[in-house]
Coordinates of C-alpha atoms and ligand atoms in Angstrom, one line a residue:
M7 CA -109.4 26.5 -21.4
A8 CA -110.9 29.9 -22.3
R9 CA -109.6 33.5 -22.1
I10 CA -112.4 35.6 -20.5
V11 CA -112.6 39.2 -19.4
M12 CA -114.7 39.9 -16.3
K13 CA -115.9 43.4 -15.9
F14 CA -117.6 44.5 -12.6
G15 CA -120.0 47.7 -12.4
G16 CA -119.8 50.0 -9.4
T17 CA -122.8 48.2 -7.6
S18 CA -120.6 45.0 -7.9
V19 CA -117.9 46.4 -6.2
A20 CA -119.8 48.7 -3.9
D21 CA -118.4 47.8 -0.6
M22 CA -115.9 45.2 0.8
T23 CA -118.5 42.6 0.8
R24 CA -119.4 42.8 -2.8
I25 CA -115.7 43.0 -3.5
K26 CA -115.0 39.7 -2.0
A27 CA -117.9 38.5 -3.6
V28 CA -116.5 39.4 -6.9
A29 CA -113.3 37.8 -5.9
A30 CA -115.1 34.6 -5.3
R31 CA -116.9 34.7 -8.5
V32 CA -113.6 35.3 -10.4
K33 CA -111.8 32.3 -8.5
R34 CA -114.6 30.1 -9.8
E35 CA -113.3 31.0 -13.4
V36 CA -110.0 30.5 -12.3
D37 CA -110.5 27.4 -10.8
A38 CA -112.1 26.1 -14.0
G39 CA -108.7 26.6 -15.6
H40 CA -109.4 29.7 -17.4
E41 CA -107.2 33.0 -18.1
V42 CA -108.9 35.7 -16.7
A43 CA -108.6 39.4 -16.8
V44 CA -110.5 41.6 -14.4
V45 CA -111.8 45.1 -15.1
V46 CA -113.2 47.1 -12.3
S47 CA -115.2 50.2 -12.0
A48 CA -115.3 52.4 -9.1
M49 CA -117.3 51.7 -6.1
S50 CA -121.3 52.9 -7.1
G51 CA -121.6 56.6 -6.2
E52 CA -117.8 57.3 -5.9
T53 CA -117.5 58.9 -9.5
N54 CA -120.3 61.1 -8.7
K55 CA -118.6 62.3 -5.5
L56 CA -115.0 62.9 -7.3
V57 CA -117.0 64.7 -10.0
G58 CA -118.6 66.9 -7.5
Y59 CA -115.3 67.6 -5.7
A60 CA -113.7 68.8 -9.2
R61 CA -116.6 71.2 -9.8
E62 CA -116.3 72.4 -6.4
A63 CA -112.8 73.2 -6.7
S64 CA -113.2 75.2 -9.9
A65 CA -116.5 75.5 -12.0
L66 CA -114.4 76.0 -15.2
H67 CA -112.0 73.0 -14.0
D68 CA -109.0 72.2 -16.3
A69 CA -110.3 68.8 -17.8
R70 CA -106.7 67.3 -17.2
E71 CA -107.1 67.8 -13.6
Y72 CA -110.7 66.7 -13.9
D73 CA -109.4 63.2 -15.3
T74 CA -106.8 63.2 -12.4
V75 CA -109.5 63.4 -9.7
V76 CA -112.2 61.0 -11.3
A77 CA -110.0 58.4 -12.3
A78 CA -108.9 58.1 -8.8
G79 CA -112.2 55.9 -7.7
E80 CA -111.0 52.8 -10.2
Q81 CA -107.8 52.8 -8.7
V82 CA -109.1 52.0 -5.3
T83 CA -111.4 49.2 -6.4
A84 CA -108.5 47.6 -8.7
G85 CA -106.2 47.3 -5.6
L86 CA -109.0 46.2 -3.2
T87 CA -109.9 43.5 -5.8
A88 CA -106.4 42.3 -6.1
L89 CA -106.0 42.2 -2.3
A90 CA -109.4 40.2 -2.1
L91 CA -108.3 37.6 -4.8
Q92 CA -104.7 37.3 -3.4
A93 CA -106.6 36.5 0.0
I94 CA -108.4 33.6 -1.5
G95 CA -105.2 32.3 -3.1
V96 CA -105.4 34.0 -6.7
N97 CA -102.2 35.3 -7.7
A98 CA -103.6 38.8 -8.7
R99 CA -102.1 42.1 -9.5
S100 CA -103.6 45.4 -10.3
W101 CA -103.1 47.5 -13.3
L102 CA -103.7 51.0 -13.6
G103 CA -104.4 52.6 -17.2
W104 CA -100.9 54.1 -17.6
Q105 CA -99.2 51.3 -16.3
I106 CA -100.4 49.0 -19.1
P107 CA -100.4 51.4 -20.9
L108 CA -104.0 51.8 -22.4
R109 CA -103.1 54.6 -25.0
T110 CA -105.9 57.2 -25.7
D111 CA -106.3 60.3 -27.8
G112 CA -106.0 63.7 -25.6
V113 CA -110.0 64.3 -25.5
H114 CA -109.9 64.5 -21.5
G115 CA -113.3 63.4 -20.0
K116 CA -114.5 61.6 -23.1
A117 CA -111.0 59.9 -24.5
R118 CA -111.0 57.3 -27.2
I119 CA -108.8 54.3 -26.9
L120 CA -105.9 54.1 -29.4
G121 CA -104.5 51.3 -28.4
I122 CA -103.8 48.6 -25.5
D123 CA -100.1 47.3 -25.1
T124 CA -100.7 43.9 -24.3
D125 CA -97.3 42.2 -24.2
D126 CA -96.7 42.3 -20.7
L127 CA -100.1 41.4 -19.7
T128 CA -100.3 38.4 -22.0
K129 CA -96.8 37.4 -20.6
R130 CA -97.7 37.4 -17.0
M131 CA -101.1 35.8 -17.6
K132 CA -99.1 32.9 -19.3
D133 CA -97.0 32.6 -16.2
G134 CA -100.3 32.1 -14.0
Q135 CA -100.8 35.8 -13.0
F136 CA -104.5 37.4 -13.2
P137 CA -104.5 41.2 -13.8
V138 CA -107.0 43.4 -12.8
L139 CA -107.5 46.4 -14.4
A140 CA -108.7 49.9 -13.5
G141 CA -111.3 50.6 -15.9
F142 CA -112.5 54.2 -17.3
Q143 CA -108.8 55.3 -17.4
G144 CA -105.8 55.6 -20.0
L145 CA -102.6 57.4 -21.1
G146 CA -103.0 60.5 -23.3
P147 CA -100.8 61.6 -25.9
D148 CA -98.9 64.0 -23.2
N149 CA -98.5 61.0 -20.9
R150 CA -101.5 62.6 -18.4
I151 CA -104.2 60.3 -17.4
T152 CA -107.5 60.5 -19.2
T153 CA -111.0 59.0 -18.6
L154 CA -113.1 57.5 -21.2
G155 CA -116.7 59.4 -20.5
R156 CA -119.2 58.0 -18.0
G157 CA -119.7 54.4 -18.0
G158 CA -116.5 54.1 -19.9
S159 CA -115.0 51.0 -18.0
D160 CA -117.6 48.8 -20.1
T161 CA -115.4 50.2 -23.2
S162 CA -111.9 49.4 -21.2
A163 CA -113.5 45.9 -20.8
V164 CA -114.7 45.2 -24.2
A165 CA -111.2 46.9 -25.7
L166 CA -109.2 44.7 -23.5
A167 CA -111.1 41.9 -24.5
A168 CA -110.5 42.7 -28.3
A169 CA -106.9 43.4 -27.6
L170 CA -106.5 39.9 -25.9
H171 CA -108.5 38.0 -28.5
A172 CA -110.6 37.0 -25.6
D173 CA -113.3 34.3 -26.0
R174 CA -115.7 36.5 -24.3
C175 CA -116.2 39.7 -22.2
D176 CA -118.5 39.2 -19.1
I177 CA -119.9 42.5 -18.1
F178 CA -121.4 41.9 -14.7
T179 CA -123.9 44.7 -13.5
D180 CA -127.0 45.1 -11.2
V181 CA -129.5 43.6 -13.9
D182 CA -129.3 39.9 -15.1
G183 CA -129.6 40.9 -18.7
V184 CA -130.9 42.9 -21.2
Y185 CA -135.0 43.2 -21.5
T186 CA -137.4 43.5 -24.1
S187 CA -138.4 46.7 -22.3
D188 CA -137.8 48.2 -19.2
P189 CA -139.0 45.8 -16.5
R190 CA -140.0 48.6 -13.9
I191 CA -142.6 49.7 -16.4
V192 CA -143.4 46.7 -18.5
T193 CA -144.0 43.9 -15.9
K194 CA -144.2 41.4 -18.9
A195 CA -140.8 42.5 -20.1
R196 CA -138.5 39.4 -20.8
K197 CA -134.9 38.7 -20.6
L198 CA -133.3 38.0 -23.9
D199 CA -131.0 35.2 -24.4
K200 CA -129.2 36.8 -27.3
I201 CA -129.4 40.2 -28.8
T202 CA -127.4 41.6 -31.6
Y203 CA -125.0 44.2 -31.9
E204 CA -126.9 46.8 -33.8
E205 CA -129.7 46.2 -31.9
M206 CA -128.0 46.5 -28.8
L207 CA -126.5 49.6 -30.1
E208 CA -129.8 51.0 -30.6
M209 CA -130.9 50.0 -27.1
A210 CA -127.7 51.8 -25.6
S211 CA -127.8 54.9 -27.5
L212 CA -131.6 55.2 -26.5
G213 CA -130.7 55.4 -22.9
A214 CA -131.0 51.8 -22.0
K215 CA -128.2 52.3 -19.6
V216 CA -127.0 48.7 -19.2
L217 CA -123.6 49.2 -21.5
Q218 CA -121.8 52.5 -22.5
T219 CA -122.7 52.9 -26.2
R220 CA -119.1 52.8 -27.3
S221 CA -118.3 49.6 -25.8
V222 CA -121.0 48.1 -27.9
E223 CA -119.4 49.7 -31.2
L224 CA -116.2 48.4 -30.3
A225 CA -117.5 44.9 -29.6
M226 CA -119.3 44.9 -32.8
N227 CA -116.3 46.4 -34.9
H228 CA -114.0 43.6 -33.3
G229 CA -116.5 40.8 -32.6
V230 CA -116.2 40.5 -29.4
R231 CA -118.8 38.4 -27.6
V232 CA -120.1 40.2 -24.9
Q233 CA -122.4 38.9 -22.2
V234 CA -124.5 41.5 -19.6
L235 CA -125.2 39.4 -16.5
S236 CA -125.8 40.0 -12.9
S237 CA -123.1 39.5 -10.2
F238 CA -125.9 39.2 -7.7
V239 CA -127.7 36.2 -9.2
D240 CA -126.0 33.2 -10.6
A241 CA -127.6 32.7 -13.9
P242 CA -126.5 33.2 -17.6
G243 CA -127.2 36.8 -18.9
T244 CA -127.7 38.1 -22.4
M245 CA -125.2 37.5 -24.9
V246 CA -124.5 40.3 -27.5
V247 CA -123.7 38.8 -30.8
D248 CA -123.5 38.8 -34.5
E249 CA -126.8 38.4 -36.2
E250 CA -125.7 35.0 -37.8
E251 CA -125.9 33.6 -34.3
I252 CA -129.2 34.3 -33.7
V253 CA -131.5 31.6 -35.3
E254 CA -135.0 32.4 -34.6
Q255 CA -135.1 35.9 -35.1
Q256 CA -137.9 38.1 -33.8
V257 CA -139.3 40.9 -36.0
V258 CA -138.8 43.2 -33.1
S259 CA -136.7 42.5 -30.1
G260 CA -137.4 45.4 -27.9
I261 CA -139.0 48.5 -27.2
A262 CA -136.8 51.2 -25.7
Y263 CA -137.8 55.0 -24.4
S264 CA -136.0 58.1 -23.5
K265 CA -137.4 60.9 -21.4
D266 CA -134.0 62.7 -22.2
E267 CA -135.4 64.6 -25.0
A268 CA -137.3 67.9 -25.8
K269 CA -139.1 69.2 -28.9
I270 CA -139.0 72.5 -30.3
T271 CA -140.9 74.0 -33.0
L272 CA -140.1 77.2 -34.8
V273 CA -143.4 78.4 -36.1
K274 CA -143.7 79.9 -39.7
V275 CA -139.9 79.8 -40.4
A276 CA -139.0 81.2 -43.9
D277 CA -139.1 78.4 -46.6
R278 CA -136.2 79.0 -48.7
P279 CA -132.9 77.5 -49.6
G280 CA -130.3 78.1 -46.4
I281 CA -132.8 78.1 -43.9
A282 CA -132.1 74.6 -42.4
A283 CA -128.4 75.2 -42.6
G284 CA -128.8 78.7 -40.8
I285 CA -130.8 76.8 -37.8
F286 CA -128.8 73.3 -37.7
G287 CA -125.2 75.2 -38.2
P288 CA -125.1 77.3 -35.3
L289 CA -126.7 74.4 -33.1
A290 CA -123.8 72.2 -34.4
D291 CA -121.6 75.0 -33.4
A292 CA -122.6 75.4 -29.8
A293 CA -122.1 71.5 -29.6
I294 CA -126.0 70.9 -29.4
N295 CA -126.8 67.6 -30.9
V296 CA -130.4 67.4 -32.8
D297 CA -132.0 64.0 -33.3
M298 CA -135.4 63.8 -34.8
I299 CA -136.4 66.5 -37.5
V300 CA -139.8 67.3 -39.5
Q301 CA -140.4 69.8 -41.9
N302 CA -143.5 70.5 -43.7
V303 CA -144.0 71.7 -47.1
S304 CA -145.3 75.2 -46.8
E305 CA -148.9 75.9 -48.1
D306 CA -148.0 79.3 -49.1
G307 CA -144.8 78.5 -50.4
K308 CA -143.2 81.1 -48.0
S309 CA -143.1 79.7 -44.6
T310 CA -143.5 76.6 -42.6
D311 CA -143.2 74.9 -39.3
L312 CA -140.2 73.0 -38.5
T313 CA -139.9 70.8 -35.5
F314 CA -136.8 68.9 -34.1
T315 CA -135.6 67.2 -30.9
V316 CA -132.8 67.9 -28.8
A317 CA -131.6 66.6 -25.3
K318 CA -133.6 68.1 -22.6
A319 CA -130.7 69.4 -20.9
D320 CA -129.9 71.5 -24.1
L321 CA -133.4 72.9 -24.5
D322 CA -132.5 76.4 -22.8
R323 CA -129.3 76.6 -24.8
T324 CA -131.3 76.1 -28.2
V325 CA -133.9 78.6 -27.4
Q326 CA -131.1 81.0 -26.7
V327 CA -129.2 80.1 -29.7
L328 CA -132.4 80.5 -32.1
E329 CA -133.5 83.7 -30.3
S330 CA -130.3 85.2 -31.3
R331 CA -130.7 84.6 -34.9
K332 CA -134.5 85.4 -35.0
A333 CA -133.9 88.5 -37.4
E334 CA -131.8 86.1 -40.2
L335 CA -134.2 82.9 -39.7
D336 CA -137.4 84.9 -40.2
Y337 CA -139.7 82.8 -37.7
K338 CA -142.9 83.8 -36.1
A339 CA -142.3 82.1 -32.9
I340 CA -140.5 79.4 -30.7
T341 CA -142.3 76.8 -29.0
P342 CA -140.3 74.4 -26.7
D343 CA -142.0 71.5 -25.0
P344 CA -139.8 69.3 -22.6
N345 CA -143.0 67.0 -22.1
V346 CA -142.3 64.6 -24.4
V347 CA -141.0 60.9 -24.5
K348 CA -139.5 59.0 -27.5
V349 CA -140.7 55.5 -27.7
S350 CA -138.6 53.4 -30.3
V351 CA -139.3 49.7 -31.4
I352 CA -136.3 47.9 -32.3
G353 CA -135.4 45.0 -34.4
V354 CA -133.0 43.7 -37.2
G355 CA -136.2 41.7 -38.6
M356 CA -137.5 44.8 -39.8
R357 CA -135.3 44.8 -42.7
S358 CA -137.1 41.8 -44.3
H359 CA -140.4 42.6 -42.6
A360 CA -143.3 44.9 -43.9
G361 CA -145.7 46.4 -41.8
V362 CA -143.9 46.8 -38.6
A363 CA -144.6 50.8 -38.5
Q364 CA -148.3 50.1 -39.2
T365 CA -148.5 48.0 -36.3
M366 CA -147.0 50.8 -34.3
F367 CA -149.2 53.6 -35.4
K368 CA -152.4 51.4 -35.2
T369 CA -151.7 50.3 -31.6
L370 CA -150.9 54.0 -30.5
A371 CA -153.9 55.0 -32.3
E372 CA -156.3 52.7 -30.5
R373 CA -154.9 54.1 -27.3
G374 CA -155.8 57.4 -28.4
I375 CA -152.0 58.4 -28.2
N376 CA -151.1 61.1 -30.5
I377 CA -147.8 60.6 -32.3
Q378 CA -146.0 64.2 -32.7
V379 CA -142.8 63.2 -34.8
I380 CA -142.0 60.0 -36.4
S381 CA -138.2 58.7 -37.3
T382 CA -137.1 55.4 -39.0
S383 CA -133.9 53.7 -39.5
E384 CA -133.0 50.5 -41.0
I385 CA -134.0 48.6 -37.7
K386 CA -135.7 51.2 -35.8
I387 CA -139.0 53.2 -35.7
S388 CA -139.2 56.1 -33.1
V389 CA -142.1 58.2 -32.3
L390 CA -142.5 60.9 -29.9
V391 CA -145.5 61.4 -28.0
N392 CA -146.7 63.1 -24.7
E393 CA -144.7 62.0 -21.9
E394 CA -148.0 61.2 -19.9
Y395 CA -148.2 58.3 -22.4
T396 CA -145.0 56.7 -21.5
E397 CA -146.3 53.4 -19.5
L398 CA -149.4 52.9 -21.6
A399 CA -147.3 53.2 -25.1
L400 CA -144.5 50.9 -23.6
R401 CA -147.2 48.1 -22.4
A402 CA -149.3 48.4 -25.6
L403 CA -146.3 48.0 -28.0
H404 CA -144.8 45.4 -25.9
T405 CA -148.3 43.2 -26.3
A406 CA -148.8 44.2 -29.8
Y407 CA -145.4 42.8 -31.0
G408 CA -146.0 39.7 -29.3
L409 CA -143.1 40.2 -26.8
D410 CA -145.0 39.7 -23.4
A411 CA -143.7 37.0 -21.4
A412 CA -146.2 34.0 -21.0
Ligands
LIG529 N1 -117.0 54.8 -12.7 C1 -117.0 55.7 -13.9 C2 -118.6 56.1 -13.9 O1 -119.1 55.9 -12.9 C3 -116.7 54.5 -15.0 C4 -117.8 53.5 -14.9 O2 -118.4 53.0 -13.8 O3 -117.8 52.8 -16.1 O4 -118.9 56.9 -15.0
MG530 MG1 -121.9 51.2 -16.2

């Protein structure tokens, strides 16, 4: 007998037919004698609708009331899933975040989980009850409803799996696993049987929307075995596991891309101490995240170009902040460029293999693709290239690293 947390995303609970299919899927594990806890998202599209209502009610909405509104979608699916389970003879019971309680900090709209009280849950599970939890929501320090940020029910599920010491956390979604690259672009992309936490973390933060980044962090920190699989097809998915569990590690496991970034160059900015702080300090104060940064050595010792990337959505604000500091920063011009894509190759095998970056540079060069910015970490190399090369770059790299399906 195993203890399993099963999480179903928005498309898996999109309507009553799907919810009944979910109940049948859960019943299979129940019938196999497992202890099962279920976590559900809102029906797909529902949270967007609720966010829209909150914005319409008040542009500068009170974050606490926003959470009261957007948490509602999960209440509906938790209740309906419990009903659908009861209808097929499973002793299910719904739980909202506050009823458990799942405690969070007070950062409404993006709260972090502080702890889950599992005493009552475990007792009931031992007595043969199957809890169905509303994902995405928790209880803040002032006893108000909080939500965990978009995609947060993944994090609810992993946190619950950690708290219950579950053997596995199955995340059911509309894709059947984690792929070596986006299968819509790279037709030869393959589903991975296993991927390490660290690689998954990079992929999630690079915009592969399968799992909320925070859920992967949590899984890694608590050693929760996560499986990403589809609720539409009956097949094993991708296991997210510790590096040691992967016997034959590829040097590169995946190629990700993000069109969410924009590039900004400050032309001929003064080259003196304090300038970087003068640029990035005000951006941080404006809650603008900066990702890649390159600065050249100046030729004349007085000024140099500085290029960096921010989220596309922050581009206009970034330009505004920098323009308001023009006098102090002493630059000649700002050139914003939203038409870029960040392409990244990811793999823990990079730690022990040389020449991985060279393969990337050479492959792109052979296709005539100019690299604008490069950044690297221990297990990732990212380059910024013109957006029009997205498909070409992904496919060429996928082949170059030997990832193509046979
Ligand atoms: N329903 C929430 C959202 O759409 C949480 C989730 O689905 O994970 O972001
Ligand atoms: Mg999701």
